[in-house]
Amino acid sequence: MKAVAINGYGTIGKRVADAVAAQDDMKVVGVSKTKPDFEAEMAIAKGYDLYMAIPEREKLFEDAGVQVSGTVDEMFDKADIVVDCTPEGMGAKNKENIYEKRDLKAIFEGGEKHDAIGLSFNSFCNYEDVIGAEYARVVSCNTTGLSRTLKPIADLCGIKKVRAVMVRRGADPAQVKKGPINAIIPNPPTVPSHHGPDLQTVMYDVDITTIAILVPTTLMHQHNLMVELESTPDLDDIIETLEKTSRVILVSADKGLGSTAEVMEYAKDLGRSRNDLFEIAVWKESLNIVEDELYYMQAIHQEADVVPENVDAIRAMLEIETDAQKSIEKTNKSMDIL
Ligand code: NAP
């Protein structure tokens, strides 16, 4: 049983911890927090050993009555690998200052720059390239969304060029200090956005240009894709391919799922922990081929979609499983993913 430490128990970290705990070939040896808030209490209530990210704050935890098992250094001593889910940019610093010095394997999240880590990961695109690696970064929620649907389309009929308009949620639901509240922000205001180059860190040869805007919503990201194809299959072949693709679901406005709000209501009805939708939701009605170009729209639950990829990355890097498909199936089964 391989030992996994989760450094940073926030939006992504707490979900990765639960996903790791659901596996039978790895276990959580600890999670870390900087402060003794409700998430720290919940981590302990769930049975995770809690470690202090800032040891000088021991008294703060003591005064709050939150029992810690030690410092993050003590947590790292017990780990075969760490999943770094600290805020954007901190992971790269931790790589240099902590993990490299300890010779400890580490997985980073999409807030880190590819160049700082050197290797990016998506289960469906480049699992083999990450087998045994010391460090890898699971690409961002948006890039995971792009790769989940574009990879099977590329495999089916080849892609000449992708153009995508990314409509990004302004904040996560619990982020009360972020916005916008009443604006649409070109973000970045320059074209192209970084999402295209980020996809190329896992789908190495894809030709893609993206532009992005930020909107006042917290529920999901939404993508609008225009894909020039190498060969033109029947639309039914594309639909069938996406229907068969793991971690992708087709949803229909006709059935009441015409918006991100309704898709998240569907996720609530699935009854999963935290109402997570790990799958990318593609609107069936949006799929259309016009003059050799495929059009579609999709929605991404930003808090959840990267979580199964973190589990697969652990298996690849610790060489628990060298077959991508087997890891994907095992992760899906344990997390009830469609
Ligand atoms: P988050 O909710 O802010 O959580 C960050 C966690 O890191 C918190 O538990 C925080 O603990 C902890 N932390 C802060 N400083 C630390 C330190 N010095 N050492 C150890 N832990 C520390 O952030 P997140 O949204 O999960 O993002 C984590 C990463 O995932 C980022 O790279 C982000 O870009 C990426 N990502 C985020 C999303 C998303 O939609 N949220 C989606 C995909 C990828 P305290 O609360 O105790 O301070």
GROMACS .gro file of C-alpha atoms and ligand atoms in nm:
model
  386
    1MET     CA    1   0.000   0.000   0.000
    2LYS     CA    2   0.170   0.321  -0.115
    3ALA     CA    3   0.164   0.621   0.120
    4VAL     CA    4   0.031   0.952  -0.014
    5ALA     CA    5   0.060   1.289   0.164
    6ILE     CA    6  -0.170   1.575   0.065
    7ASN     CA    7  -0.001   1.912   0.115
    8GLY     CA    8  -0.283   2.172   0.114
    9TYR     CA    9  -0.632   2.059   0.212
   10GLY     CA   10  -0.849   2.309   0.022
   11THR     CA   11  -1.085   2.278  -0.275
   12ILE     CA   12  -0.867   2.030  -0.465
   13GLY     CA   13  -0.672   1.877  -0.174
   14LYS     CA   14  -0.974   1.757   0.020
   15ARG     CA   15  -1.120   1.594  -0.289
   16VAL     CA   16  -0.788   1.427  -0.380
   17ALA     CA   17  -0.762   1.298  -0.021
   18ASP     CA   18  -1.106   1.134  -0.044
   19ALA     CA   19  -1.027   0.990  -0.388
   20VAL     CA   20  -0.698   0.839  -0.264
   21ALA     CA   21  -0.876   0.700   0.044
   22ALA     CA   22  -1.122   0.525  -0.188
   23GLN     CA   23  -0.842   0.320  -0.355
   24ASP     CA   24  -0.717  -0.020  -0.238
   25ASP     CA   25  -0.359   0.029  -0.360
   26MET     CA   26  -0.273   0.357  -0.184
   27LYS     CA   27  -0.356   0.533   0.142
   28VAL     CA   28  -0.355   0.887   0.283
   29VAL     CA   29  -0.082   0.933   0.546
   30GLY     CA   30  -0.177   1.289   0.623
   31VAL     CA   31  -0.316   1.622   0.508
   32SER     CA   32  -0.189   1.971   0.589
   33LYS     CA   33  -0.344   2.304   0.684
   34THR     CA   34  -0.203   2.642   0.782
   35LYS     CA   35  -0.494   2.726   1.013
   36PRO     CA   36  -0.737   2.543   1.244
   37ASP     CA   37  -1.061   2.632   1.064
   38PHE     CA   38  -1.364   2.412   0.988
   39GLU     CA   39  -1.178   2.230   0.709
   40ALA     CA   40  -0.911   2.126   0.961
   41GLU     CA   41  -1.183   1.997   1.194
   42MET     CA   42  -1.354   1.813   0.908
   43ALA     CA   43  -1.026   1.649   0.804
   44ILE     CA   44  -0.987   1.506   1.154
   45ALA     CA   45  -1.355   1.405   1.166
   46LYS     CA   46  -1.300   1.209   0.844
   47GLY     CA   47  -1.010   1.024   1.006
   48TYR     CA   48  -0.717   1.197   0.835
   49ASP     CA   49  -0.404   1.279   1.034
   50LEU     CA   50  -0.368   1.657   1.024
   51TYR     CA   51  -0.026   1.822   0.998
   52MET     CA   52   0.070   2.188   1.040
   53ALA     CA   53   0.201   2.358   0.726
   54ILE     CA   54   0.338   2.639   0.945
   55PRO     CA   55   0.491   2.483   1.261
   56GLU     CA   56   0.511   2.821   1.440
   57ARG     CA   57   0.132   2.815   1.458
   58GLU     CA   58   0.117   2.518   1.696
   59LYS     CA   59  -0.043   2.730   1.970
   60LEU     CA   60  -0.314   2.848   1.730
   61PHE     CA   61  -0.418   2.486   1.667
   62GLU     CA   62  -0.385   2.406   2.041
   63ASP     CA   63  -0.601   2.705   2.142
   64ALA     CA   64  -0.864   2.605   1.886
   65GLY     CA   65  -0.867   2.251   2.024
   66VAL     CA   66  -0.766   2.105   1.688
   67GLN     CA   67  -0.538   1.809   1.743
   68VAL     CA   68  -0.244   1.789   1.502
   69SER     CA   69  -0.023   1.487   1.438
   70GLY     CA   70   0.288   1.697   1.377
   71THR     CA   71   0.448   1.925   1.121
   72VAL     CA   72   0.443   1.882   0.743
   73ASP     CA   73   0.804   1.761   0.763
   74GLU     CA   74   0.687   1.471   0.977
   75MET     CA   75   0.411   1.402   0.725
   76PHE     CA   76   0.661   1.398   0.436
   77ASP     CA   77   0.877   1.145   0.629
   78LYS     CA   78   0.590   0.894   0.603
   79ALA     CA   79   0.512   0.949   0.233
   80ASP     CA   80   0.608   0.773  -0.091
   81ILE     CA   81   0.465   1.068  -0.282
   82VAL     CA   82   0.309   1.406  -0.205
   83VAL     CA   83   0.021   1.566  -0.392
   84ASP     CA   84   0.083   1.939  -0.362
   85CYS     CA   85  -0.253   2.118  -0.358
   86THR     CA   86  -0.126   2.446  -0.215
   87PRO     CA   87  -0.231   2.780  -0.372
   88GLU     CA   88  -0.111   2.869  -0.722
   89GLY     CA   89   0.265   2.923  -0.747
   90MET     CA   90   0.349   2.771  -0.409
   91GLY     CA   91   0.397   2.423  -0.549
   92ALA     CA   92   0.694   2.525  -0.764
   93LYS     CA   93   0.860   2.678  -0.457
   94ASN     CA   94   0.790   2.364  -0.254
   95LYS     CA   95   0.944   2.155  -0.532
   96GLU     CA   96   1.270   2.346  -0.508
   97ASN     CA   97   1.280   2.405  -0.133
   98ILE     CA   98   1.135   2.079   0.001
   99TYR     CA   99   1.068   1.788  -0.234
  100GLU     CA  100   1.392   1.797  -0.436
  101LYS     CA  101   1.597   1.821  -0.116
  102ARG     CA  102   1.410   1.524   0.030
  103ASP     CA  103   1.414   1.322  -0.292
  104LEU     CA  104   1.036   1.295  -0.254
  105LYS     CA  105   0.815   1.241  -0.559
  106ALA     CA  106   0.551   1.509  -0.603
  107ILE     CA  107   0.242   1.583  -0.808
  108PHE     CA  108   0.145   1.945  -0.868
  109GLU     CA  109  -0.178   2.109  -0.985
  110GLY     CA  110  -0.268   2.333  -1.276
  111GLY     CA  111  -0.186   2.657  -1.093
  112GLU     CA  112   0.182   2.575  -1.137
  113LYS     CA  113   0.353   2.660  -1.465
  114HIS     CA  114   0.451   2.364  -1.684
  115ASP     CA  115   0.809   2.491  -1.715
  116ALA     CA  116   0.856   2.499  -1.337
  117ILE     CA  117   0.767   2.130  -1.310
  118GLY     CA  118   0.895   2.005  -1.646
  119LEU     CA  119   0.627   1.743  -1.711
  120SER     CA  120   0.247   1.767  -1.734
  121PHE     CA  121  -0.007   1.486  -1.711
  122ASN     CA  122  -0.343   1.377  -1.839
  123SER     CA  123  -0.458   1.017  -1.798
  124PHE     CA  124  -0.581   0.983  -2.156
  125CYS     CA  125  -0.305   1.173  -2.338
  126ASN     CA  126   0.036   1.088  -2.191
  127TYR     CA  127   0.010   0.841  -1.899
  128GLU     CA  128   0.305   0.642  -2.038
  129ASP     CA  129   0.535   0.946  -2.034
  130VAL     CA  130   0.486   0.993  -1.659
  131ILE     CA  131   0.554   0.634  -1.549
  132GLY     CA  132   0.822   0.645  -1.279
  133ALA     CA  133   0.863   1.026  -1.303
  134GLU     CA  134   0.982   1.223  -1.000
  135TYR     CA  135   0.759   1.525  -1.065
  136ALA     CA  136   0.450   1.590  -1.277
  137ARG     CA  137   0.174   1.843  -1.292
  138VAL     CA  138  -0.190   1.748  -1.349
  139VAL     CA  139  -0.307   2.006  -1.603
  140SER     CA  140  -0.570   2.262  -1.498
  141CYS     CA  141  -0.944   2.203  -1.485
  142ASN     CA  142  -0.991   2.384  -1.818
  143THR     CA  143  -0.710   2.194  -1.990
  144THR     CA  144  -0.839   1.865  -1.850
  145GLY     CA  145  -1.179   1.952  -2.000
  146LEU     CA  146  -1.027   2.024  -2.342
  147SER     CA  147  -0.815   1.709  -2.344
  148ARG     CA  148  -1.097   1.476  -2.233
  149THR     CA  149  -1.307   1.552  -2.544
  150LEU     CA  150  -1.042   1.649  -2.801
  151LYS     CA  151  -0.826   1.337  -2.753
  152PRO     CA  152  -1.100   1.088  -2.856
  153ILE     CA  153  -1.197   1.314  -3.149
  154ALA     CA  154  -0.831   1.330  -3.262
  155ASP     CA  155  -0.809   0.950  -3.235
  156LEU     CA  156  -1.128   0.907  -3.440
  157CYS     CA  157  -1.069   1.143  -3.730
  158GLY     CA  158  -0.760   1.359  -3.675
  159ILE     CA  159  -0.761   1.730  -3.591
  160LYS     CA  160  -0.626   2.003  -3.822
  161LYS     CA  161  -0.694   2.295  -3.592
  162VAL     CA  162  -0.896   2.383  -3.282
  163ARG     CA  163  -1.034   2.722  -3.188
  164ALA     CA  164  -1.197   2.751  -2.847
  165VAL     CA  165  -1.369   3.024  -2.649
  166MET     CA  166  -1.336   2.954  -2.278
  167VAL     CA  167  -1.600   3.102  -2.047
  168ARG     CA  168  -1.445   3.080  -1.703
  169ARG     CA  169  -1.617   3.091  -1.364
  170GLY     CA  170  -1.519   3.402  -1.167
  171ALA     CA  171  -1.458   3.216  -0.840
  172ASP     CA  172  -1.519   2.887  -0.662
  173PRO     CA  173  -1.844   2.878  -0.459
  174ALA     CA  174  -1.675   2.940  -0.121
  175GLN     CA  175  -1.453   3.226  -0.244
  176VAL     CA  176  -1.638   3.529  -0.109
  177LYS     CA  177  -1.364   3.779  -0.189
  178LYS     CA  178  -1.327   3.707  -0.563
  179GLY     CA  179  -1.531   3.834  -0.855
  180PRO     CA  180  -1.650   3.968  -1.088
  181ILE     CA  181  -1.998   4.027  -0.943
  182ASN     CA  182  -2.132   4.232  -1.233
  183ALA     CA  183  -1.894   4.229  -1.527
  184ILE     CA  184  -1.764   4.017  -1.812
  185ILE     CA  185  -1.387   4.035  -1.819
  186PRO     CA  186  -1.172   3.938  -2.116
  187ASN     CA  187  -0.924   3.728  -1.916
  188PRO     CA  188  -0.661   3.755  -2.036
  189PRO     CA  189  -0.747   4.058  -2.253
  190THR     CA  190  -0.478   3.943  -2.495
  191VAL     CA  191  -0.525   3.674  -2.759
  192PRO     CA  192  -0.449   3.385  -2.747
  193SER     CA  193  -0.500   3.278  -2.385
  194HIS     CA  194  -0.264   3.033  -2.213
  195HIS     CA  195  -0.509   2.742  -2.238
  196GLY     CA  196  -0.403   2.637  -2.589
  197PRO     CA  197  -0.031   2.612  -2.506
  198ASP     CA  198  -0.127   2.433  -2.183
  199LEU     CA  199  -0.313   2.166  -2.382
  200GLN     CA  200   0.001   2.118  -2.591
  201THR     CA  201   0.188   2.008  -2.276
  202VAL     CA  202  -0.015   1.684  -2.285
  203MET     CA  203  -0.152   1.666  -2.645
  204TYR     CA  204   0.185   1.751  -2.792
  205ASP     CA  205   0.094   1.797  -3.160
  206VAL     CA  206  -0.246   1.965  -3.142
  207ASP     CA  207  -0.286   2.297  -3.322
  208ILE     CA  208  -0.508   2.507  -3.095
  209THR     CA  209  -0.585   2.875  -3.031
  210THR     CA  210  -0.796   2.981  -2.733
  211ILE     CA  211  -0.946   3.301  -2.600
  212ALA     CA  212  -1.100   3.335  -2.255
  213ILE     CA  213  -1.345   3.547  -2.059
  214LEU     CA  214  -1.432   3.555  -1.689
  215VAL     CA  215  -1.801   3.573  -1.591
  216PRO     CA  216  -1.997   3.616  -1.265
  217THR     CA  217  -2.068   3.250  -1.185
  218THR     CA  218  -1.915   3.000  -0.945
  219LEU     CA  219  -2.061   2.671  -1.064
  220MET     CA  220  -1.873   2.563  -1.376
  221HIS     CA  221  -1.655   2.669  -1.668
  222GLN     CA  222  -1.811   2.650  -2.014
  223HIS     CA  223  -1.620   2.592  -2.342
  224ASN     CA  224  -1.722   2.659  -2.704
  225LEU     CA  225  -1.516   2.460  -2.951
  226MET     CA  226  -1.465   2.476  -3.327
  227VAL     CA  227  -1.260   2.186  -3.456
  228GLU     CA  228  -1.129   2.151  -3.813
  229LEU     CA  229  -1.109   1.778  -3.880
  230GLU     CA  230  -0.858   1.579  -4.090
  231SER     CA  231  -1.136   1.353  -4.218
  232THR     CA  232  -1.507   1.407  -4.180
  233PRO     CA  233  -1.694   1.124  -4.010
  234ASP     CA  234  -2.071   1.112  -3.968
  235LEU     CA  235  -2.187   1.320  -3.676
  236ASP     CA  236  -2.328   0.995  -3.533
  237ASP     CA  237  -1.973   0.853  -3.518
  238ILE     CA  238  -1.860   1.152  -3.313
  239ILE     CA  239  -2.160   1.121  -3.082
  240GLU     CA  240  -2.100   0.748  -3.040
  241THR     CA  241  -1.730   0.807  -2.966
  242LEU     CA  242  -1.804   1.067  -2.698
  243GLU     CA  243  -2.079   0.849  -2.551
  244LYS     CA  244  -1.826   0.569  -2.511
  245THR     CA  245  -1.553   0.797  -2.375
  246SER     CA  246  -1.480   0.758  -2.007
  247ARG     CA  247  -1.512   1.071  -1.788
  248VAL     CA  248  -1.728   1.241  -2.053
  249ILE     CA  249  -2.109   1.251  -2.051
  250LEU     CA  250  -2.351   1.382  -2.309
  251VAL     CA  251  -2.628   1.597  -2.164
  252SER     CA  252  -2.930   1.736  -2.336
  253ALA     CA  253  -3.106   2.071  -2.305
  254ASP     CA  254  -3.412   1.884  -2.423
  255LYS     CA  255  -3.406   1.686  -2.098
  256GLY     CA  256  -3.382   1.997  -1.881
  257LEU     CA  257  -3.004   2.024  -1.875
  258GLY     CA  258  -2.975   2.343  -2.078
  259SER     CA  259  -2.742   2.534  -1.845
  260THR     CA  260  -2.454   2.489  -1.603
  261ALA     CA  261  -2.699   2.541  -1.315
  262GLU     CA  262  -2.913   2.249  -1.431
  263VAL     CA  263  -2.606   2.031  -1.496
  264MET     CA  264  -2.494   2.092  -1.136
  265GLU     CA  265  -2.847   2.008  -1.018
  266TYR     CA  266  -2.806   1.677  -1.204
  267ALA     CA  267  -2.472   1.630  -1.024
  268LYS     CA  268  -2.654   1.680  -0.692
  269ASP     CA  269  -2.905   1.413  -0.793
  270LEU     CA  270  -2.617   1.171  -0.860
  271GLY     CA  271  -2.572   1.183  -0.482
  272ARG     CA  272  -2.195   1.197  -0.476
  273SER     CA  273  -1.992   1.356  -0.200
  274ARG     CA  274  -1.983   1.739  -0.242
  275ASN     CA  275  -2.211   1.707  -0.551
  276ASP     CA  276  -1.900   1.656  -0.761
  277LEU     CA  277  -1.925   1.606  -1.136
  278PHE     CA  278  -1.595   1.444  -1.233
  279GLU     CA  279  -1.711   1.401  -1.593
  280ILE     CA  280  -1.703   1.668  -1.866
  281ALA     CA  281  -2.061   1.743  -1.975
  282VAL     CA  282  -2.100   1.791  -2.352
  283TRP     CA  283  -2.428   1.933  -2.481
  284LYS     CA  284  -2.557   1.679  -2.731
  285GLU     CA  285  -2.756   1.938  -2.928
  286SER     CA  286  -2.445   2.153  -2.972
  287LEU     CA  287  -2.257   1.883  -3.165
  288ASN     CA  288  -2.271   1.972  -3.533
  289ILE     CA  289  -2.051   1.947  -3.840
  290VAL     CA  290  -2.057   2.249  -4.072
  291GLU     CA  291  -1.831   2.235  -4.379
  292ASP     CA  292  -1.583   1.984  -4.229
  293GLU     CA  293  -1.571   2.171  -3.901
  294LEU     CA  294  -1.703   2.019  -3.579
  295TYR     CA  295  -1.875   2.250  -3.331
  296TYR     CA  296  -1.965   2.169  -2.970
  297MET     CA  297  -2.015   2.316  -2.623
  298GLN     CA  298  -1.918   2.164  -2.291
  299ALA     CA  299  -1.922   2.235  -1.918
  300ILE     CA  300  -1.655   2.164  -1.658
  301HIS     CA  301  -1.702   2.130  -1.282
  302GLN     CA  302  -1.375   2.301  -1.197
  303GLU     CA  303  -1.359   2.173  -0.840
  304ALA     CA  304  -1.384   1.809  -0.942
  305ASP     CA  305  -1.269   1.712  -1.293
  306VAL     CA  306  -0.894   1.693  -1.217
  307VAL     CA  307  -0.940   1.467  -0.912
  308PRO     CA  308  -0.941   1.123  -1.084
  309GLU     CA  309  -0.638   1.233  -1.291
  310ASN     CA  310  -0.447   1.288  -0.964
  311VAL     CA  311  -0.513   0.926  -0.863
  312ASP     CA  312  -0.395   0.800  -1.204
  313ALA     CA  313  -0.083   1.018  -1.181
  314ILE     CA  314   0.003   0.859  -0.844
  315ARG     CA  315  -0.025   0.510  -1.000
  316ALA     CA  316   0.190   0.608  -1.297
  317MET     CA  317   0.463   0.783  -1.098
  318LEU     CA  318   0.489   0.512  -0.832
  319GLU     CA  319   0.467   0.245  -1.106
  320ILE     CA  320   0.175   0.078  -0.929
  321GLU     CA  321   0.012   0.038  -1.272
  322THR     CA  322   0.182   0.091  -1.608
  323ASP     CA  323  -0.133   0.045  -1.818
  324ALA     CA  324  -0.327   0.373  -1.846
  325GLN     CA  325  -0.657   0.205  -1.927
  326LYS     CA  326  -0.637  -0.024  -1.624
  327SER     CA  327  -0.566   0.269  -1.391
  328ILE     CA  328  -0.849   0.476  -1.542
  329GLU     CA  329  -1.094   0.187  -1.499
  330LYS     CA  330  -0.983   0.122  -1.140
  331THR     CA  331  -1.012   0.490  -1.045
  332ASN     CA  332  -1.351   0.520  -1.214
  333LYS     CA  333  -1.489   0.213  -1.038
  334SER     CA  334  -1.375   0.327  -0.695
  335MET     CA  335  -1.523   0.676  -0.745
  336ASP     CA  336  -1.840   0.570  -0.926
  337ILE     CA  337  -1.738   0.771  -1.234
  338LEU     CA  338  -1.930   0.720  -1.557
  339NAP     P1  339  -0.741   2.643  -0.204
  339NAP     O1  340  -0.883   2.601  -0.199
  339NAP     O2  341  -0.707   2.783  -0.170
  339NAP     O3  342  -0.660   2.546  -0.107
  339NAP     C1  343  -0.525   2.565  -0.082
  339NAP     C2  344  -0.483   2.487   0.039
  339NAP     O4  345  -0.343   2.506   0.061
  339NAP     C3  346  -0.553   2.528   0.167
  339NAP     O5  347  -0.588   2.411   0.237
  339NAP     C4  348  -0.446   2.604   0.246
  339NAP     O6  349  -0.459   2.581   0.384
  339NAP     C5  350  -0.322   2.534   0.199
  339NAP     N1  351  -0.201   2.616   0.214
  339NAP     C6  352  -0.189   2.750   0.208
  339NAP     N2  353  -0.061   2.785   0.231
  339NAP     C7  354   0.009   2.670   0.251
  339NAP     C8  355   0.142   2.639   0.281
  339NAP     N3  356   0.234   2.735   0.299
  339NAP     N4  357   0.176   2.508   0.296
  339NAP     C9  358   0.085   2.410   0.283
  339NAP     N5  359  -0.045   2.434   0.257
  339NAP    C10  360  -0.082   2.563   0.240
  339NAP     O7  361  -0.678   2.616  -0.347
  339NAP     P2  362  -0.730   2.516  -0.460
  339NAP     O8  363  -0.839   2.583  -0.535
  339NAP     O9  364  -0.754   2.383  -0.402
  339NAP    O10  365  -0.604   2.515  -0.557
  339NAP    C11  366  -0.494   2.431  -0.537
  339NAP    C12  367  -0.425   2.410  -0.669
  339NAP    O11  368  -0.517   2.344  -0.757
  339NAP    C13  369  -0.382   2.537  -0.742
  339NAP    O12  370  -0.266   2.510  -0.817
  339NAP    C14  371  -0.498   2.563  -0.836
  339NAP    O13  372  -0.462   2.643  -0.947
  339NAP    C15  373  -0.531   2.420  -0.876
  339NAP     N6  374  -0.667   2.399  -0.928
  339NAP    C16  375  -0.773   2.461  -0.871
  339NAP    C17  376  -0.900   2.440  -0.922
  339NAP    C18  377  -1.021   2.509  -0.866
  339NAP    O14  378  -1.116   2.529  -0.936
  339NAP     N7  379  -1.023   2.545  -0.741
  339NAP    C19  380  -0.918   2.354  -1.028
  339NAP    C20  381  -0.808   2.285  -1.081
  339NAP    C21  382  -0.682   2.310  -1.030
  339NAP     P3  383  -0.530   2.687   0.480
  339NAP    O15  384  -0.671   2.699   0.430
  339NAP    O16  385  -0.523   2.622   0.614
  339NAP    O17  386  -0.453   2.814   0.470
   0.00000   0.00000   0.00000
